[in-house]
Coordinates of C-alpha atoms (C1' of nucleotides) in Angstrom, one line a residue:
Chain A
X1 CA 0.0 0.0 0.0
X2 CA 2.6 2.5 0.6
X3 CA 4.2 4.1 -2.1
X4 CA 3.1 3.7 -5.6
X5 CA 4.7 5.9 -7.8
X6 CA 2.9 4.3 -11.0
X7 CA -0.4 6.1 -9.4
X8 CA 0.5 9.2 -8.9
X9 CA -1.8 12.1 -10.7
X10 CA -0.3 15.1 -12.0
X11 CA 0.2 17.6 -9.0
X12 CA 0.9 21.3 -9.6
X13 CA 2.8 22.6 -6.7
X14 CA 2.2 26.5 -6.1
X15 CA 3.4 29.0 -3.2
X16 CA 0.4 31.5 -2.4
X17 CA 1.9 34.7 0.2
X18 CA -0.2 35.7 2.8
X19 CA 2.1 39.4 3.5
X20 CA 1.6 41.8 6.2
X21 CA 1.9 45.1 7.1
X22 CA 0.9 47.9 9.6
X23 CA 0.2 50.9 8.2
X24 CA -2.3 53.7 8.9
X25 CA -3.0 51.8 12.0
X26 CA -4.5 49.3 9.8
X27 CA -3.1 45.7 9.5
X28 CA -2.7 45.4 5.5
X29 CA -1.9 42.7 3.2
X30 CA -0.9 42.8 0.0
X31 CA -3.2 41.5 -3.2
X32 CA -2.6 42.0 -6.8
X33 CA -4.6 42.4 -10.1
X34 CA -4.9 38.8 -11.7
X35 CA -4.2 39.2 -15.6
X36 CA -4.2 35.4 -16.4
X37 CA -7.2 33.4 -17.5
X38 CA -9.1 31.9 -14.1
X39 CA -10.6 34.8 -12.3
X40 CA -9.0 37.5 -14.6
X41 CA -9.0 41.2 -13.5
X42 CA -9.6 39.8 -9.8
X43 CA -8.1 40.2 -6.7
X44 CA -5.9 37.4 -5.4
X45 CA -2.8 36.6 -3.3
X46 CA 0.5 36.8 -4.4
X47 CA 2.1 33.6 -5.6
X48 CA 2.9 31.1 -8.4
X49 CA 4.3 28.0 -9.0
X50 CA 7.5 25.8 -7.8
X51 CA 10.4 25.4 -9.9
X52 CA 11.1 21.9 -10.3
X53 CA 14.3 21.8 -8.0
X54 CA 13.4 24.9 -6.0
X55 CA 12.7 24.8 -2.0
X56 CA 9.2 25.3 -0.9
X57 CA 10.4 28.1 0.8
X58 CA 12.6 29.5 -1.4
X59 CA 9.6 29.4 -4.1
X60 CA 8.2 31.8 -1.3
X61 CA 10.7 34.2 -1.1
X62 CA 12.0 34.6 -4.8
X63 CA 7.4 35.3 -5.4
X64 CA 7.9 38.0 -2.6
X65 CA 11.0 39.5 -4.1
X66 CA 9.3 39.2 -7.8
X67 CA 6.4 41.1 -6.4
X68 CA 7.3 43.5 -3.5
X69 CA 11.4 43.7 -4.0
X70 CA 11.6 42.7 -0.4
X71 CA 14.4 39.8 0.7
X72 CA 13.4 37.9 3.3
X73 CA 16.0 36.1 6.1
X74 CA 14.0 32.9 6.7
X75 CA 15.0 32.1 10.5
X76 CA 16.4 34.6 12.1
X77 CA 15.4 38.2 11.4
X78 CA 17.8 40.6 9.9
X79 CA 16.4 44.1 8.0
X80 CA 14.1 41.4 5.7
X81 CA 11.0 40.1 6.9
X82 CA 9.7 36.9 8.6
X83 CA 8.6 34.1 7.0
X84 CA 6.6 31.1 8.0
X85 CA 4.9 27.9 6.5
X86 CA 1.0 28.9 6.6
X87 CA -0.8 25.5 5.9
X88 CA -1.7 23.7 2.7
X89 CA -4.3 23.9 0.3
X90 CA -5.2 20.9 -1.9
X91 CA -8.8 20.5 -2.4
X92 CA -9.5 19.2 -6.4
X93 CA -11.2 21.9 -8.1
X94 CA -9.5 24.9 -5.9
X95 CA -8.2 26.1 -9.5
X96 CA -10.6 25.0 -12.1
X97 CA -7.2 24.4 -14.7
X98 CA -5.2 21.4 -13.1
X99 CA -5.0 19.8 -9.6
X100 CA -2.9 22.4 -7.7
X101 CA -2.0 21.8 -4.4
X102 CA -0.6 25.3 -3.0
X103 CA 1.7 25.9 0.5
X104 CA 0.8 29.0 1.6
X105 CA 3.0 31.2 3.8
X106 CA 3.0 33.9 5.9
X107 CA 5.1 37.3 5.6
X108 CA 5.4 40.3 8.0
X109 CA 7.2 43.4 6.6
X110 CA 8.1 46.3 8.7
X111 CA 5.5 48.8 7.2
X112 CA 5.7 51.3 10.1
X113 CA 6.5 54.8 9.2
X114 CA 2.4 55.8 10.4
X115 CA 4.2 58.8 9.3
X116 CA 0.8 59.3 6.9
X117 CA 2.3 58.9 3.0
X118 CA 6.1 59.7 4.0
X119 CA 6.6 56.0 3.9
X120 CA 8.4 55.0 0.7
X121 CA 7.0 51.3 0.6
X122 CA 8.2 48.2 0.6
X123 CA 6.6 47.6 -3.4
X124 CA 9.1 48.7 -5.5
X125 CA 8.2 52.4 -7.6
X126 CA 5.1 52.4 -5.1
X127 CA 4.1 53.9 -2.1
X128 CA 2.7 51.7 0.8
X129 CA -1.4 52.0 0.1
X130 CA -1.2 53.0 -3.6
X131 CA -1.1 51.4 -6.9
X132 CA 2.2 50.1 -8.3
X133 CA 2.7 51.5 -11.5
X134 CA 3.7 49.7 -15.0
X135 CA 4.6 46.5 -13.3
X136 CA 1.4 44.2 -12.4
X137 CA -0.6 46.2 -10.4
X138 CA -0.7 45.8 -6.7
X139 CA -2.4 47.1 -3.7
X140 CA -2.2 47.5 0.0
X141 CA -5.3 46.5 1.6
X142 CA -6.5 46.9 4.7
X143 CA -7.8 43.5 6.2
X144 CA -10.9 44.1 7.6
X145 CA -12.1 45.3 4.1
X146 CA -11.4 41.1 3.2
X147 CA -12.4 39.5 5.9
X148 CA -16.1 39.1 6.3
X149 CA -16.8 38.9 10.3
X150 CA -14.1 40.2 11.2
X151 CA -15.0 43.3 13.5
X152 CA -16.8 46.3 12.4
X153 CA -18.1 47.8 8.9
X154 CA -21.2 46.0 7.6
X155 CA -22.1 42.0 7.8
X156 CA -21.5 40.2 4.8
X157 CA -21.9 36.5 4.6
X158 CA -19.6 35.0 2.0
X159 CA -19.0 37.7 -0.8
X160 CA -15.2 36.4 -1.3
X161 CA -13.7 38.8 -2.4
X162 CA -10.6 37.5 -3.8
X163 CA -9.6 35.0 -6.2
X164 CA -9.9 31.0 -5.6
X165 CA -10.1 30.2 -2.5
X166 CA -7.6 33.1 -0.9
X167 CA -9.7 34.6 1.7
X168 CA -9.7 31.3 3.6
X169 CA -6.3 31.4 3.1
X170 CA -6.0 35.1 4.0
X171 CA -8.4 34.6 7.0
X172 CA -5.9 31.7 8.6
X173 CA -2.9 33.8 7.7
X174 CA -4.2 36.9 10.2
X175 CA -5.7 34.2 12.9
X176 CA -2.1 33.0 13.1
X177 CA -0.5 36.6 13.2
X178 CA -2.9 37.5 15.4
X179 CA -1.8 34.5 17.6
X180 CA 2.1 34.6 17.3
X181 CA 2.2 38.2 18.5
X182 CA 1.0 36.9 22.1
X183 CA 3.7 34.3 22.9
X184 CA 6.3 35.6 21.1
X185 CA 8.3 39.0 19.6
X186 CA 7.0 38.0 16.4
X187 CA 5.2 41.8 16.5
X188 CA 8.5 43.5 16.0
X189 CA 8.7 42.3 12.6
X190 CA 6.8 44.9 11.8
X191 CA 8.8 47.8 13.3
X192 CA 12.3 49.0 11.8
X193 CA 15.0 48.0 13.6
X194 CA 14.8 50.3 16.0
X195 CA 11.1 51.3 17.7
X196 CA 9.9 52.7 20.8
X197 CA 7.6 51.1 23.5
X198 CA 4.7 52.9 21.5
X199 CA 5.4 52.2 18.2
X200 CA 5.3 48.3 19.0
X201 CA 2.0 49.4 20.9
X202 CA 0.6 50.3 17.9
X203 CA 1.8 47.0 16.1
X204 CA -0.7 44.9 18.3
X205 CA -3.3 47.3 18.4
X206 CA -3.8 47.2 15.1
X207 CA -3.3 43.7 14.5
X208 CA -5.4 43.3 17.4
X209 CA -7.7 45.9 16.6
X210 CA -7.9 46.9 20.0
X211 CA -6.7 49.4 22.5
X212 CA -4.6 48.5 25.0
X213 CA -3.4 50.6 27.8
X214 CA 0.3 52.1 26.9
X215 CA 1.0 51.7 30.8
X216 CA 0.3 48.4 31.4
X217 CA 1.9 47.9 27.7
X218 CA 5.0 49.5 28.7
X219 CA 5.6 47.6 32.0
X220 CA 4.9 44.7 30.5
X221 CA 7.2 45.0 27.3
X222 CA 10.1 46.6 29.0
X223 CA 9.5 43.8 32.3
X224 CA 10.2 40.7 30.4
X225 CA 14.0 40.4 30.4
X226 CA 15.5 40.0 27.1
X227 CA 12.3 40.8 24.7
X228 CA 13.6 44.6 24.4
X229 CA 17.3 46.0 24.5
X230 CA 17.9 49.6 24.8
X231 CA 19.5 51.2 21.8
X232 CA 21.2 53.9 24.0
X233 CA 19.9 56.4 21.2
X234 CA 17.3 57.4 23.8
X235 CA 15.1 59.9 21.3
X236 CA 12.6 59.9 18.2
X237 CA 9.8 62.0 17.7
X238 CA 6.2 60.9 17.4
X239 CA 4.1 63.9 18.7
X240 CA 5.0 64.2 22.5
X241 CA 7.3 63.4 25.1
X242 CA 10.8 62.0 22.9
X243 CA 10.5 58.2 23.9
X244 CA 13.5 55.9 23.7
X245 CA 14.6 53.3 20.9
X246 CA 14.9 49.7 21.5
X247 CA 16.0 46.8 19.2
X248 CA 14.8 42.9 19.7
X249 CA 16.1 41.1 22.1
X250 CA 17.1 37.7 22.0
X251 CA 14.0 36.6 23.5
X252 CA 12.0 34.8 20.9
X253 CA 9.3 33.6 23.4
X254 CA 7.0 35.7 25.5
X255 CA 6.4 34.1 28.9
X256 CA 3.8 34.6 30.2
X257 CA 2.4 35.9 27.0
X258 CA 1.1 39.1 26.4
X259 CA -3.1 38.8 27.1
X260 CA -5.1 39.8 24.3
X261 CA -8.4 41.8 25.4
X262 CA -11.7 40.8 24.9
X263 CA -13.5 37.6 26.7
Chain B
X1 CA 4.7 35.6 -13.7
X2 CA 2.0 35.2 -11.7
X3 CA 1.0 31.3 -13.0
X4 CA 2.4 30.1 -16.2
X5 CA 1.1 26.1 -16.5
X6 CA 3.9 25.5 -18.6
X7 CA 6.6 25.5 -16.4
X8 CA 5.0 23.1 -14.0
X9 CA 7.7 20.4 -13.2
X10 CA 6.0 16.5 -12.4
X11 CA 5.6 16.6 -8.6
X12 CA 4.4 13.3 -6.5
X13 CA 2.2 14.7 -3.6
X14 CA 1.8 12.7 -0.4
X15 CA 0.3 12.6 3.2
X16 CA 2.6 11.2 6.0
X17 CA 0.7 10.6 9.3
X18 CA 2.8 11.7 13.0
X19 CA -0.1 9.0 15.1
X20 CA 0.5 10.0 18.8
X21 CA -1.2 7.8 21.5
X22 CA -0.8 7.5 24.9
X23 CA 0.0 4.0 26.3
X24 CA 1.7 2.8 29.7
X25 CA 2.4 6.3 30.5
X26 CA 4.3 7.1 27.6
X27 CA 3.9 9.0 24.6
X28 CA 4.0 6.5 21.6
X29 CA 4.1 6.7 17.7
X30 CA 3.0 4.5 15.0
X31 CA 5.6 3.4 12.8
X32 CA 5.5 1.1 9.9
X33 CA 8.8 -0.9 8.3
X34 CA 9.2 0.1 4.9
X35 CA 8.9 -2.7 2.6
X36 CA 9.3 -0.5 -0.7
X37 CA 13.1 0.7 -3.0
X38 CA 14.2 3.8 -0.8
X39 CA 14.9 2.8 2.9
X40 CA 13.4 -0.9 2.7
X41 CA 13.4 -2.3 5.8
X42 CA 13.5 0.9 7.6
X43 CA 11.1 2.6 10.1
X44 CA 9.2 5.6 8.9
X45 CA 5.5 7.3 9.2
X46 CA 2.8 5.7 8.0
X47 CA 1.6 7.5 4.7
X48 CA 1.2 7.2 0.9
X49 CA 0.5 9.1 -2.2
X50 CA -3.1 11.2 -2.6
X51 CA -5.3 10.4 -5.4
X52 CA -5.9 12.3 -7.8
X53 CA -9.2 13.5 -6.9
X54 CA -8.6 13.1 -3.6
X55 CA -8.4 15.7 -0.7
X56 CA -5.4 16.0 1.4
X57 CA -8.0 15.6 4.7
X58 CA -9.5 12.7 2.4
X59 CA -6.0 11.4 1.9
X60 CA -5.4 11.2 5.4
X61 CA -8.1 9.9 6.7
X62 CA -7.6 7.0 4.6
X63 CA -4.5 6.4 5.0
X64 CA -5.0 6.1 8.8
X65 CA -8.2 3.9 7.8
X66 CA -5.7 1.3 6.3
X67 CA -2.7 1.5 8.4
X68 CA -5.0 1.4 11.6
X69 CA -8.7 0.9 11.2
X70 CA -9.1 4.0 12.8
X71 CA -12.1 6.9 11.9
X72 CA -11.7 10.3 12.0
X73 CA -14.3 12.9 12.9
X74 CA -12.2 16.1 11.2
X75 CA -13.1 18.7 13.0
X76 CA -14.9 17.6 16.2
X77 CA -14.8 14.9 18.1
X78 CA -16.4 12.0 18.3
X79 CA -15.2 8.2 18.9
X80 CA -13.2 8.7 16.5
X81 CA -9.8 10.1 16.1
X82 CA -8.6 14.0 15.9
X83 CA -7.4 14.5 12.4
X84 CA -5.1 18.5 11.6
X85 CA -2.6 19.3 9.0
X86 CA 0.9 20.0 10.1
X87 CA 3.5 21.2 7.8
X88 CA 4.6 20.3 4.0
X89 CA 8.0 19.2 3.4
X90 CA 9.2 19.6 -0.1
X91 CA 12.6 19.6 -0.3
X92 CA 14.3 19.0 -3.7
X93 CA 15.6 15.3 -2.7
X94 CA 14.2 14.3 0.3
X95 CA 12.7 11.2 -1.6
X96 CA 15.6 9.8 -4.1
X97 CA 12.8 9.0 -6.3
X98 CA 10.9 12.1 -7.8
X99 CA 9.7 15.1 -6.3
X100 CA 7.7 14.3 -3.6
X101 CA 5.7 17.6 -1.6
X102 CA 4.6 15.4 1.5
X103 CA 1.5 17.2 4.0
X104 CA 2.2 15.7 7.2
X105 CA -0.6 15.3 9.4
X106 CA -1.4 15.0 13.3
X107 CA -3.3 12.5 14.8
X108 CA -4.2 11.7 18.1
X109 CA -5.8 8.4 18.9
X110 CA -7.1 7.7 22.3
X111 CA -5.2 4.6 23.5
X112 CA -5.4 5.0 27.4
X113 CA -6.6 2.1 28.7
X114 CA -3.3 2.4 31.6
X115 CA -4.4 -1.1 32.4
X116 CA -1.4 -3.0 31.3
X117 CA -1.8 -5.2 28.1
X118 CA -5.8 -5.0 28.7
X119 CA -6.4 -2.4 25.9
X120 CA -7.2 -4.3 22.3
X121 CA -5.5 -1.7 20.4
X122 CA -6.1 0.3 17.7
X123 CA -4.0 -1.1 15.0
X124 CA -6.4 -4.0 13.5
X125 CA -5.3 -7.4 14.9
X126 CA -2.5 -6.1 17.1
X127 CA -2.3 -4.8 20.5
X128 CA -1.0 -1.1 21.3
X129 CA 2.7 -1.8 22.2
X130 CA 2.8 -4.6 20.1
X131 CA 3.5 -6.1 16.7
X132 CA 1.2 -6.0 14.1
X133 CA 0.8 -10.0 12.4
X134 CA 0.3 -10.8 8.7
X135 CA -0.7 -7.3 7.7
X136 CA 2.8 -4.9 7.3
X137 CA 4.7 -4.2 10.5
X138 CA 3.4 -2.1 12.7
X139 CA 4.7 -1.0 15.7
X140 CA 3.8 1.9 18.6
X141 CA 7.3 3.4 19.5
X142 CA 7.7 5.9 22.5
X143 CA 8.8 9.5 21.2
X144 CA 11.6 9.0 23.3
X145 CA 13.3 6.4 21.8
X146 CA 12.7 8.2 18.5
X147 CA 13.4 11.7 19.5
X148 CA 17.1 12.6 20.7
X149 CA 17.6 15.7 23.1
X150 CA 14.4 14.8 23.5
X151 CA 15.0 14.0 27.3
X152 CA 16.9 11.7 28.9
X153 CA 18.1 8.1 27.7
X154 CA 21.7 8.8 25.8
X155 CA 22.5 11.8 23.8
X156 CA 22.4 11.0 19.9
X157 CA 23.7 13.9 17.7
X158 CA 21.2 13.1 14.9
X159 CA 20.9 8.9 14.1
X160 CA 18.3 9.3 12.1
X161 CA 16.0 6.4 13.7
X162 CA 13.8 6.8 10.3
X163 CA 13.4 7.1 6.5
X164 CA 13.2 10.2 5.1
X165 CA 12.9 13.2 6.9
X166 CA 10.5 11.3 9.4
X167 CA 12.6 12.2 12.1
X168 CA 11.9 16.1 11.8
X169 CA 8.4 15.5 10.9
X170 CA 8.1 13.7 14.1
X171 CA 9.6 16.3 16.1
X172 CA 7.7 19.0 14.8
X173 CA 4.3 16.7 15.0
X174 CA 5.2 16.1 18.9
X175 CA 6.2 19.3 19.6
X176 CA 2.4 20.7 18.1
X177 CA 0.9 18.4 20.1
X178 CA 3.0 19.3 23.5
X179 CA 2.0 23.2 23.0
X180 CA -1.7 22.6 21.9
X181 CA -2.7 20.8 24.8
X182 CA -1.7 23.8 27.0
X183 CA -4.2 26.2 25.9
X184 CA -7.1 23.8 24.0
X185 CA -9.0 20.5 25.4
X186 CA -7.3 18.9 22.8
X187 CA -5.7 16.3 26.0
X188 CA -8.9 14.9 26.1
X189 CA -8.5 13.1 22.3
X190 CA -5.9 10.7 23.9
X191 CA -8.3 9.7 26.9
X192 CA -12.3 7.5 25.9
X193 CA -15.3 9.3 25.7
X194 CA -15.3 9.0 29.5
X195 CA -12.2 9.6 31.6
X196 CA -11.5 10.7 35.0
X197 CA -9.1 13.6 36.3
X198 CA -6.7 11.1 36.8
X199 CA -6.8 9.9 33.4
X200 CA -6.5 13.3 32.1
X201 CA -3.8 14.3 34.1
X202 CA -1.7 11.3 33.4
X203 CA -2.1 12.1 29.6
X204 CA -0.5 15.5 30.2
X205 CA 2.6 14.1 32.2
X206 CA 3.0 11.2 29.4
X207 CA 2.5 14.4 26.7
X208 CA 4.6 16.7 28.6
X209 CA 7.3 14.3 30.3
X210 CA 6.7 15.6 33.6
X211 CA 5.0 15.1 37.1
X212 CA 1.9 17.3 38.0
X213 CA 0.2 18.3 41.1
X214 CA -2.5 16.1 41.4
X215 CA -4.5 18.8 43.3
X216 CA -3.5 21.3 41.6
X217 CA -4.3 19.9 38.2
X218 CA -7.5 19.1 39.2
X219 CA -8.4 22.4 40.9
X220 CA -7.5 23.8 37.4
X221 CA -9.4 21.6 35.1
X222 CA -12.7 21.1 37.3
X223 CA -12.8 25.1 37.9
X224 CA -12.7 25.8 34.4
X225 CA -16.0 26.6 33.5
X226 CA -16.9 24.4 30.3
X227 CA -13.9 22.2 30.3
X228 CA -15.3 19.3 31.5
X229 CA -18.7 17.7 31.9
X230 CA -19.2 15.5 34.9
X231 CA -21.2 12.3 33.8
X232 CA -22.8 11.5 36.6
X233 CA -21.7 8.2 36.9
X234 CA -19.2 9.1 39.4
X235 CA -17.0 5.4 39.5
X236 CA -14.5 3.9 38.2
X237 CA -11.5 1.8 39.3
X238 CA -7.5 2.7 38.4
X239 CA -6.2 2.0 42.3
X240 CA -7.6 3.8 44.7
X241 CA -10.6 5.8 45.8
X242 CA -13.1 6.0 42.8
X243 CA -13.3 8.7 40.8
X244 CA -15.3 10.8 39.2
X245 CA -15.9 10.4 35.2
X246 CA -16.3 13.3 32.9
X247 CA -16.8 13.8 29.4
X248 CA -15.7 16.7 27.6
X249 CA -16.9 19.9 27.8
X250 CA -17.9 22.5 25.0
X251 CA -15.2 25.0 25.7
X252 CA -12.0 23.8 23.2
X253 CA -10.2 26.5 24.7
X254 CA -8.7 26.5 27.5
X255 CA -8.2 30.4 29.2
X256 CA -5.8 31.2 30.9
X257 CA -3.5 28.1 29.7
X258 CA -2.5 25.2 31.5
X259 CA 1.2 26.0 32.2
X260 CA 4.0 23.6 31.6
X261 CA 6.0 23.2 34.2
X262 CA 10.3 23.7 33.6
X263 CA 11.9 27.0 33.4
Chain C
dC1 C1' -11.6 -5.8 62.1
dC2 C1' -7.6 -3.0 61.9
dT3 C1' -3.8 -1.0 59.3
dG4 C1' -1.2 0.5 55.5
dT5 C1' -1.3 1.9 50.6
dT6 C1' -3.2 4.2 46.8
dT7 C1' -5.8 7.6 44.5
dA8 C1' -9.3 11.3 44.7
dT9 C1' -10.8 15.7 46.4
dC10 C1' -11.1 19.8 49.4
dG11 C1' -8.6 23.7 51.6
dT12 C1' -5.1 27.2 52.9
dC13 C1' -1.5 30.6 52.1
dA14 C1' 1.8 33.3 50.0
dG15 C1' 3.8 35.2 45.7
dT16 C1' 3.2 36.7 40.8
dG17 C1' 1.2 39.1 37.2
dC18 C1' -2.5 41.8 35.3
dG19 C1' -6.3 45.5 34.8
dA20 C1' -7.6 50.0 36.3
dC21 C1' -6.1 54.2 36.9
dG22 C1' -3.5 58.4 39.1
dA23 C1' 0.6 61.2 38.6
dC24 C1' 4.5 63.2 36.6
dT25 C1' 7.7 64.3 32.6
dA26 C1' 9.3 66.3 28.3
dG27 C1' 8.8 67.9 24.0
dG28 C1' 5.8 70.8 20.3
dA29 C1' 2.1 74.1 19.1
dT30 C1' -0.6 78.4 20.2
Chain D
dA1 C1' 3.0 80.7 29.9
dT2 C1' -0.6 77.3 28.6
dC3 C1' -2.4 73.4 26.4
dC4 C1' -1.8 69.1 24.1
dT5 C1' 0.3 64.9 23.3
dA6 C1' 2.8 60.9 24.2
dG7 C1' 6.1 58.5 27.4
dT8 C1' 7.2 56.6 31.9
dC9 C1' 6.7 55.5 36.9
dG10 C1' 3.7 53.9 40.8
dT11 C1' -0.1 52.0 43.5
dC12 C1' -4.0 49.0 44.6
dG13 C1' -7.0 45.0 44.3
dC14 C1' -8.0 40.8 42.1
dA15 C1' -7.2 36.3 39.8
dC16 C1' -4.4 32.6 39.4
dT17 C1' -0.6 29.5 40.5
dG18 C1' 2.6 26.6 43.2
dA19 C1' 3.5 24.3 47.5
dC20 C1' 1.6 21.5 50.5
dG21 C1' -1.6 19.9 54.6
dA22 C1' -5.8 17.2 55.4
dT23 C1' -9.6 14.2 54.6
dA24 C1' -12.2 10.5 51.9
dA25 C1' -12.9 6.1 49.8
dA26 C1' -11.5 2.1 47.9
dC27 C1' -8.3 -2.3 48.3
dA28 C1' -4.6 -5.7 50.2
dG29 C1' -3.0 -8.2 54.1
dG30 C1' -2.5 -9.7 58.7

DNA sequence: CCTGTTTATCGTCAGTGCGACGACTAGGAT
DNA sequence: ATCCTAGTCGTCGCACTGACGATAAACAGG
């Protein structure tokens, strides 16, 4: 029973990219215009197919650097962005062309900036939130315009608003965000290097999308030994009071984790 | 870029199967001996190619159907087993053969029982602990024998105990399973539909390799509300005073977390 | 029957961490 | 100077945990 090469059917192998960002105090991810023949002119993650002696993983990051310029340093976070296996998607019939069984994966960027458009984005010739230009065009979208239940604006059932079966995917990309940032300094891959205390604040807040007090935040952040270092450089300028920088620590793990609201 | 058909190379997908079970106080695996070209003879998860109509759930499930006689209720639990996706492995290589993208899979299987060789296991014709008879070898290893830093026992550098890249997969599928049961009722899919504190709590020191606070854990899992479900048949025998049963509860959460012990 | 052993279950107490919230600080804007 | 904004430090009460004592209910032997 195990192993039968002779029955295998022929499998497409794709990569699908669930990337993040907070900008605008909005958790974003990135979608861009189909132009190929099954769901044409719609919506739809970024991703594509496996070469046929390429890592699954380096099939993710060479889609990501096709599509947004970034580099990603998978393990270990340098100035790129974080990567992670998502889950797999296989059903027969997903795309209505072959069989294609796609691994998605999950990116955060650091999209900071909140400096309204100052940011010069992380898509190459385009500004984080706008339209790219000549190459395939590609957008910025906050998530709770994608995700149905989700919190606020209106109730829709099931409009799915993006290509195949990429809101699914999309939806268990931002539960998993969502859930990293508690247990573990996954958050501050979406600061620069170096943040303040209320910058990273406004990381879970608005993957959150909640409010969460900036005292308790602030004991809590700077308490756990080894999550935050001090960079020393002890200013930046955000409206008020000059807070100071910090950089990761070596703390992966947050423990205990940080307790999201709401019950 | 974005999907070109064409360059598809001819990739074998497959399901591989991490089978956790608690037996004799000890967190066991199901391994079959290979009896095909690459590794024959050697240990490795049960698993097999997907059809090519076939979901990767569906794949699973059937998979587990032949190489146990087990049922799985995906999502929610009945009698039957608890069936999620893990990872996908697709290293260029990792099979000698072809390309082969394998979607591991967790499953736990409840194979208590405690009472010495009393359980009739859940590998057709073959007792839990034992080895299977004219159907191919099956056998219920402990993670520990399998795993190396694992714990104690000696310290292997990286023996690689099984084909493939079974030995990762493994690790990664025991490792889920370890962190899952701290914050979800997930525990309760290696105990019966019945089961006493006791029971419970012996599943998380097999899980979890460690000794508990009998009062303690049961202070924790009786006072959450929704947890667990008293039956009202309040007996049962395992030593000493009888205990209560319970069945489990609604809640699949379990807030704030049961903490592992070990700093 | 009495005693020791085993497991279950109830309580107590001190320490930790969190939510709520007051108070003070240090810049920019008016 | 005054207000505004954001950062940072402290305090208080509560919930939960870990350590651990005590009682209860079965069984095995003598």
């Amino acid at each position: 029973m195990p192993f039968e090469p002779s029955v295998q059917a022929p499998f497409a192998v794709a990569v699908d990219l669930v990337v993040l960002a907070v900008h605008r105090s909005a958790l974003r991810t990135l979608v861009v215009r189909r132009g190929e023949s099954p769901d044409r002119g719609r919506w739809a993650l970024p991703g594509g197919f496996v070469g046929a002696q390429e890592d699954l993983e380096a099939a993710a990051a060479r889609e990501l650097k096709e599509k947004t310029g970034l580099s990603v340093h998978v393990a270990g976070n340098g100035d790129g962005a974080h990567l992670e296996q998502l889950a797999t998607y296989g059903d027969p019939g997903r795309d209505p062309r072959t069989r294609v069984v796609s691994v998605a994966h999950l990116v955060l960027v650091s999209g900071l900036g909140e400096g309204q458009e100052s940011y010069t984005g992380v898509v190459r010739g385009s500004v984080l939130g706008d339209v790219a230009g000549g190459e395939p065009e590609v957008r910025w979208v906050p998530v709770d315009e994608l995700l149905p239940g989700d919190s606020e604006t209106h109730r829709r059932s099931a409009p799915s608003l993006l290509a195949f079966d990429h809101d699914r995917i999309l939806a268990e990309g931002v539960d998993r965000a969502r859930a990293k940032i508690e247990y573990s300094s996954l958050a501050t891959s979406f600061c620069p290097p170096e943040f303040t205390v209320g910058e990273l604040r406004r990381v879970y807040e608005a993957v959150w999308g909640v409010a969460l007090d900036p005292r308790n935040f602030h004991r809590k952040v700077t308490g756990t030994p080894g999550f935050l270092v001090p960079t020393g450089g002890t200013t930046s300028r955000q409206g008020g009071r000059p807070a100071q920088l910090f950089r990761m620590g070596g703390a992966t793990l947050l423990n205990p984790p940080m307790l999201r609201p709401e019950a």
